[in-house]
Coordinates of C-alpha atoms and ligand atoms in Angstrom, one line a residue:
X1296 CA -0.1 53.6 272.3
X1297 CA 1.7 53.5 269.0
X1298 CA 0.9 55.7 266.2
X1299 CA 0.2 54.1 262.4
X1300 CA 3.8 55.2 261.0
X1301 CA 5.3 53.2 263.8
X1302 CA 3.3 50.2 263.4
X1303 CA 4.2 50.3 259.7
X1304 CA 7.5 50.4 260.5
X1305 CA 7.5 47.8 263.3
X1306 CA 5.7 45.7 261.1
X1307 CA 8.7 46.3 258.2
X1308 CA 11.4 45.7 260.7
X1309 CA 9.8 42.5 261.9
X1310 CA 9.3 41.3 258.1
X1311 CA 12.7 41.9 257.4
X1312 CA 13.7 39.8 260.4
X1313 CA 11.9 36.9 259.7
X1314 CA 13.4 37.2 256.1
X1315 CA 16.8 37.0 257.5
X1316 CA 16.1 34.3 259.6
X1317 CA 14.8 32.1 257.0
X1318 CA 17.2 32.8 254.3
X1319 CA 20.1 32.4 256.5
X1320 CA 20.3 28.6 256.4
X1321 CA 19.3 28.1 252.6
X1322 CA 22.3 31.2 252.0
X1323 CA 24.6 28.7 253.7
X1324 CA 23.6 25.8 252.2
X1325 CA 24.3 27.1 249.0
X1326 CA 27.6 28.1 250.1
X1327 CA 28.8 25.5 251.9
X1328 CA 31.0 23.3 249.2
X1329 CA 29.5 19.4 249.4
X1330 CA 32.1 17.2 251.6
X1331 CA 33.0 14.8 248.9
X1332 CA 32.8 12.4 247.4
X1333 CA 36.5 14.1 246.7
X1334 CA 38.8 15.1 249.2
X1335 CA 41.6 17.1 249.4
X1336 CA 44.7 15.0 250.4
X1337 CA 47.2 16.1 253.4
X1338 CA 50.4 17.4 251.8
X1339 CA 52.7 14.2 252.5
X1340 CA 55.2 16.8 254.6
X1341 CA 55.3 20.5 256.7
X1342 CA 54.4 23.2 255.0
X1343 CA 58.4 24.6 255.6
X1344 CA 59.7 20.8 254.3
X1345 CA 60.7 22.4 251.5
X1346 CA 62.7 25.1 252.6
X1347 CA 64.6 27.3 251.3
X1348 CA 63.7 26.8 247.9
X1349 CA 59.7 26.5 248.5
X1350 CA 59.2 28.7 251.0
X1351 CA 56.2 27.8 253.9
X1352 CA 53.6 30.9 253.0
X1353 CA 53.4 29.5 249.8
X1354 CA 53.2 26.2 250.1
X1355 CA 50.6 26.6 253.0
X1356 CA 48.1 28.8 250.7
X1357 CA 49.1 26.7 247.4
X1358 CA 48.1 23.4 249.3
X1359 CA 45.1 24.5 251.8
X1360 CA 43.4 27.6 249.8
X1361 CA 44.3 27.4 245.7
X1362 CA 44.0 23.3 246.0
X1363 CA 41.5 23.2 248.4
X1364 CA 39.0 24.9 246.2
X1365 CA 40.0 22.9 242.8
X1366 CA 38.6 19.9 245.5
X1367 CA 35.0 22.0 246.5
X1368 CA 34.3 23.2 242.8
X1369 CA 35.0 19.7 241.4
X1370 CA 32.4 19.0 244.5
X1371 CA 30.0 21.4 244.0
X1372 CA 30.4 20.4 239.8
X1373 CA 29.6 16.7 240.1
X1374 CA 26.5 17.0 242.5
X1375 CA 23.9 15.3 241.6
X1376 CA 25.8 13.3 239.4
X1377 CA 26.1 9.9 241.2
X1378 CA 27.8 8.2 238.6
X1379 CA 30.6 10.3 238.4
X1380 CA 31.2 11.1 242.2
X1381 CA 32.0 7.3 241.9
X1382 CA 34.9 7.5 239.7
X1383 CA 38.7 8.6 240.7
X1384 CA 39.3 12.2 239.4
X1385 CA 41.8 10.7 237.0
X1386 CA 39.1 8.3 235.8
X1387 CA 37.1 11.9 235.1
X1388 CA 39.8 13.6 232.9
X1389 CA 40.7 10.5 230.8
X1390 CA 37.1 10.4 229.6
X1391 CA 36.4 13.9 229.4
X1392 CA 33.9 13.3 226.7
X1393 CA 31.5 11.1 228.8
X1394 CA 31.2 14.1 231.1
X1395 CA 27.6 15.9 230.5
X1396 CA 28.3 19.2 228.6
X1397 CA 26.8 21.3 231.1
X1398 CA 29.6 20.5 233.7
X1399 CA 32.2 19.0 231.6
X1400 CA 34.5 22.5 231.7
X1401 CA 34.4 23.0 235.3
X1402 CA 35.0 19.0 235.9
X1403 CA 38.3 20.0 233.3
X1404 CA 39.5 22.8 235.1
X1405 CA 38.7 22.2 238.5
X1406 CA 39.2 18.0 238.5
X1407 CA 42.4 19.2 236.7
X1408 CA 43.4 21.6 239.2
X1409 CA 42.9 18.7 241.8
X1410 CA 44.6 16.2 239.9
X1411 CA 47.6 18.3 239.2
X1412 CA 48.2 19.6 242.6
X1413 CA 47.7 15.9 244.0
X1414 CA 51.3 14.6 241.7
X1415 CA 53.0 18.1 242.0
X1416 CA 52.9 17.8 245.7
X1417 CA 53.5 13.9 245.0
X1418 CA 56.8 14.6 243.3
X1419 CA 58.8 17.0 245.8
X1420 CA 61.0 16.1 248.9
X1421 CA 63.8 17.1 250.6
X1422 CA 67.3 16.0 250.5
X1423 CA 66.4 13.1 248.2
X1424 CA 68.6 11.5 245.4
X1425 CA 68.9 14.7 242.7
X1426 CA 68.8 12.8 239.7
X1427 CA 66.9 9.5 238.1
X1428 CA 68.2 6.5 238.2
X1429 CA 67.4 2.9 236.6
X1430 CA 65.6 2.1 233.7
X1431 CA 63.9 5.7 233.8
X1432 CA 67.7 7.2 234.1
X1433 CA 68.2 5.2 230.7
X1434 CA 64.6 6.2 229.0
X1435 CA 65.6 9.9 229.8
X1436 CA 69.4 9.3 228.2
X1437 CA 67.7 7.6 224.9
X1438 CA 64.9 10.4 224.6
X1439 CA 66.7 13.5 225.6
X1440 CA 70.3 13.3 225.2
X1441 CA 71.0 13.1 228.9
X1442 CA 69.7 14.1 232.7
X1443 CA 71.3 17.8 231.6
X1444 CA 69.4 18.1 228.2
X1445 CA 66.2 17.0 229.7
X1446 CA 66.5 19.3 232.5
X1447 CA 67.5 22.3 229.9
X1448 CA 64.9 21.8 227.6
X1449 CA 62.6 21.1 230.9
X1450 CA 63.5 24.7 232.3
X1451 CA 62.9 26.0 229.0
X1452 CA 59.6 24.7 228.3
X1453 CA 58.4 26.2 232.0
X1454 CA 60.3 29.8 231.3
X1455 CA 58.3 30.0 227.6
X1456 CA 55.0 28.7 228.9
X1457 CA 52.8 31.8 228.2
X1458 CA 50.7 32.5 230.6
X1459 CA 49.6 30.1 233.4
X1460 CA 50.1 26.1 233.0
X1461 CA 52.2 23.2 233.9
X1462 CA 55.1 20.9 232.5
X1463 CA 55.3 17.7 231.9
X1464 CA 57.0 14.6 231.6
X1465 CA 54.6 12.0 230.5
X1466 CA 54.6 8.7 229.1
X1467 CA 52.9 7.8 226.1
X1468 CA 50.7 4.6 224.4
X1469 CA 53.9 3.5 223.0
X1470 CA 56.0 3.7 226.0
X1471 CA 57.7 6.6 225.0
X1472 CA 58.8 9.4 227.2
X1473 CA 57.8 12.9 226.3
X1474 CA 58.0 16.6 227.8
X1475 CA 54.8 18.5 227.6
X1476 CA 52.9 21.7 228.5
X1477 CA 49.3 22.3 229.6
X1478 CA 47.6 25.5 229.6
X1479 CA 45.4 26.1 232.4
X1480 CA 44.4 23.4 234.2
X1481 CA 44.7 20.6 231.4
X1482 CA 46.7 17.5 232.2
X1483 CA 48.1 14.9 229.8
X1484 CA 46.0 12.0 231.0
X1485 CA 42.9 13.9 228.7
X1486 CA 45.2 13.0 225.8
X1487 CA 46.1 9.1 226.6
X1488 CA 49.5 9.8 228.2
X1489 CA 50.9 8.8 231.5
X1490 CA 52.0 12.1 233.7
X1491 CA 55.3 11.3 235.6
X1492 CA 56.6 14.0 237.0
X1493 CA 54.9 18.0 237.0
X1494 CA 55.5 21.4 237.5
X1495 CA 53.3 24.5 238.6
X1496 CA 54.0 27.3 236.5
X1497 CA 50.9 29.2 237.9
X1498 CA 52.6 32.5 239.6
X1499 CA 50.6 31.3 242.6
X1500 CA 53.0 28.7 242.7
X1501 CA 56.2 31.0 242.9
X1502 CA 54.9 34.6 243.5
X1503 CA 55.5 35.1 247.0
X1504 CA 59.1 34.3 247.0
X1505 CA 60.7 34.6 243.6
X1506 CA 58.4 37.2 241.9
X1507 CA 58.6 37.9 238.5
X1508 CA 61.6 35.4 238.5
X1509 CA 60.8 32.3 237.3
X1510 CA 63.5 30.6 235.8
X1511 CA 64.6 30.8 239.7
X1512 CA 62.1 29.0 240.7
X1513 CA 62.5 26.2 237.7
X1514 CA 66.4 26.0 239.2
X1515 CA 64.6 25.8 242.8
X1516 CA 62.3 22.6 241.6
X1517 CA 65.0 20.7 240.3
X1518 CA 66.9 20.6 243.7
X1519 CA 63.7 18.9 245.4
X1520 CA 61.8 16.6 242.7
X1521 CA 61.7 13.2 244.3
X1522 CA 62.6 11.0 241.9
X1523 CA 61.2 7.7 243.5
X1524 CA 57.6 8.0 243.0
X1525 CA 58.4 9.5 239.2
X1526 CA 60.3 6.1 238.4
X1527 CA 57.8 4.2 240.6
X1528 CA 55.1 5.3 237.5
X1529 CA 57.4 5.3 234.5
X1530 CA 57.9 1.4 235.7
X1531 CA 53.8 0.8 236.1
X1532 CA 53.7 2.8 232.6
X1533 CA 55.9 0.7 230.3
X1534 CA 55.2 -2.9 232.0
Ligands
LIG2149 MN1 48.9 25.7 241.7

């Protein structure tokens, strides 16, 4: 026979288990980030391709954790939103004013941390050509004085950016080459330009293996752009 007390307390126990049970699934369904409609894309190489000067940790947490959840919170941002889920993220950020106010920051920062990621990994290889050549070879000469000036004043922009951010090299309405930072997440493409050729200069990016030192890592980036798919889009840009 079981006394009052322990009924009360069998009963309790047994509440609280059906509570469990039941919030469970609806605890994962909120979790779980929506499967698309974006997606994040396969780095085009190994996770050690870049070796020495990105080193495999990094690249392997830049690529499947930190741009891996730009992709779910852009997800989890446009759900619901079936006009938006239709467009290309890059569509998203050039008309960030047609984005509903309520979501329009987190399609910003999170859209932009997907976008962003998806050239930066875009724009590396090993053991390719290290410099531009062609017409983009002449653009640079005309607008910065040469491959050396544009990669000085390159390094110099990512050693003063201020916090966290990327640099640029963009192409604007008039065809023109320029060098830019973005703070954050932002990319060029929510002002009209073109975005060529990037650089991460989140410490995520470099932490692991250059520390505090990130003019080494500028020097490292510069030994592995891959200068193809940059020219590939300054060509698209000015034809
Ligand atoms: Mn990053």
């Amino acid at each position: 026979m079981i006394t009052r007390r322990q009924a009360i307390k069998l009963a309790a126990a047994t509440t609280a288990a059906v509570a469990v049970a039941t919030a469970t699934p609806s605890i994962l369904a909120q979790t779980a980030p929506p499967a698309g409609p974006f997606t994040l894309p396969p780095l085009p190489y190994g996770y050690d391709a870049l070796e020495p000067f990105f080193d495999a940790q990094t690249m392997q947490i830049h690529h499947d954790k930190h741009h891996a959840a730009y992709v779910a919170n852009l997800n989890k941002a446009v759900a619901g939103h079936e006009d938006l889920a239709k467009k290309t993220v890059q569509e998203l950020l050039r008309n960030l004013k047609d984005i509903p106010e309520s979501i329009r920051t987190a399609v910003r920062n999170h859209g932009g941390g997907h976008a962003n990621h998806s050239l930066f990994w875009q724009v590396l290889a090993r053991d390719k050509p290290s410099e531009p050549k062609g017409a983009l070879l002449d653009a640079i000469e005309k607008k910065f004085g040469g491959y050396d000036a544009f990669k000085d004043q390159f390094s110099k922009a990512a050693a003063g950016l201020f916090g966290s951010g990327w640099v640029w090299l963009t192409v604007d309405a008039n065809k023109h080459l320029l060098l830019e930072i973005t703070p954050n997440q932002d990319t060029p493409l929510s002002a009209g330009r073109t975005p060529l050729l990037t650089l991460d200069v989140w410490e995520h990016a470099y932490y692991l293996k250059y520390q505090n030192r990130r003019p080494e890592y500028v020097a490292a980036f510069f030994k592995i752009i891959h200068w193809d798919p940059v020219a590939e889009k300054f060509e698209k840009a000015i034809a």
